[in-house]
C-alpha cells in the first residue's frame, strides 16, 4: 500500500475519478448491510468526509468489526464517481488497513448530545469533532491572514518578551514568574520578599501586553506588529475572557488617532472578508449547527463604515435608553467603564453596526494614552462588534515627555521600571498610535461560537489549566 502516495481528503474530493488513490484518516461513521459497507473517512484537511465503499466480497467480517467510529484507517482503491447524492466522488476500496482501533464504548463521539462543555474535558476527542476541526481551520486561516495583511503593508513582525517586569495596562492582574522556593522565600531586612535573589534579580511576571516594547519597535522601524500569547490573571469567568489569550498589537509611528481608527477598520474587514473567501465550507457548517446568522452577520460588517462616537455621547445614548425603560444589570454614568451589555446595546440596538468609541475618561484608561485638551479625556478607541462587544482596544499615545511623566506620577506607578520606555519620549519623540485585537474575540465573531473557551484548542481560565 505504501508505494502509493497518500492524498489528502480535501484534494481527493476535488480530483477527477478514474485513478488509484490512497487515503488515510479517522472513521466518522460506518453504515451499510451484509453486502456493502459505507465508511465516512475524515483526515482533518476539510470538514467534508470521503465515502469509502467496501464490498463484503473483498473483505471479511472480522475487519469490518474493527472499523468503528474513531478508528484510523489507510484505504486504497479507485476514485470513482459517486452514485449517491452529497459527494461527487468516493473510493471503491480494494485494500483497507486498520492503523489504530478505537473502542466504541470509550469513544462516545457519536452520541448526539455531546455538549461543548463536556468536550472541554476530553482533549483528544474534542479536536476530532467537526466543530473543532472547523474552528481550528478558521483559526489557522485568520492567523495566516493577519501576517499577510501586515506583510503586504510593510509592517515588521516584532517579537516582544513574554516575561516582563512592567504592567503595561496598570490593571495589576499579572501572573508572577519565579524560581524561588515558595516554602522558604528569601526576605530582606524589612521582612519584604527579596526579589534580588530571584532568577532575574527582580520581580517578574507574564506579559499582559507587548505594547510598551512595541512602541520602541515603532519608534525605530516605523510600523510594527506583535502577535503572541498574553496572560491576564483577572478572575473573570465570562464567555469572553481567557487567562491566556493571543493578541495582535500593531504600533505605528506618525499615526494619529484617525489613522489608527482607519487601520483598525480596514484590518478587521480584511480578516472577515478573508474568512468568507477561504473558509466557506467550515463557515456553512458552523452557520447551520450553531448560529444561523453567522455568515449574514459577517457580511453585514463589510459594506458599511463603522460608527464613530465619543464616550460622552455614548453615555447620553445609554442614559436615554434607561429613561425609556431599557434595563441593564450594571449602572452607567459618566466615568464608568462600559460593560459588554452596554457595548452590545450601542452596536446591536442603537447604531446597528460596528462602533468605534473614542475619547474616554482618563481615569478608566491606561497611563500611556494621549491626553485631550479638555484635561479629563484621553484619545483612546475601542472597536465594538455585534454579539461580542469590545474586540479591539487602542489609542494615540502620549508623545509629550512632560505629560507622560506627570501621568505616571499621578497614578503612583513605579518610574524606575519604566525609564526604558520613557526614553522614547526623550530621544526623538513622535506622534504614534496602536491597538490590540483580541485574537479569540475575533474568532468568536468569525465562528459564531458563544464561548471563548471554544475557539482556542487548550483554554486557560480560573481553576482550569488541564492538558
Ligand atoms: O483593551 P486591552 O486591554 O488593550 C491592550 O492591551 C493594549 N495594550 C492594546 C494596544 O493598544 N496595543 O486589550 C486589547 C484586546 C481587547 O480589546 C480584547 O479584544 C482582548 O484584547 N482581551 C482579551 N481577550 C480574551 N481574554 C481576555 N481576558 C482579554 N483581555 C483583553
Ligand atoms: Mg480594553
XYZ file of C-alpha atoms and ligand atoms in Angstrom, residues 365 382 390 393, ligand 2:
5
model
C -7.806 54.054 30.701
C -12.459 50.726 21.445
C -15.075 45.080 22.631
C -8.694 48.463 22.315
Mg -9.768 47.367 26.516
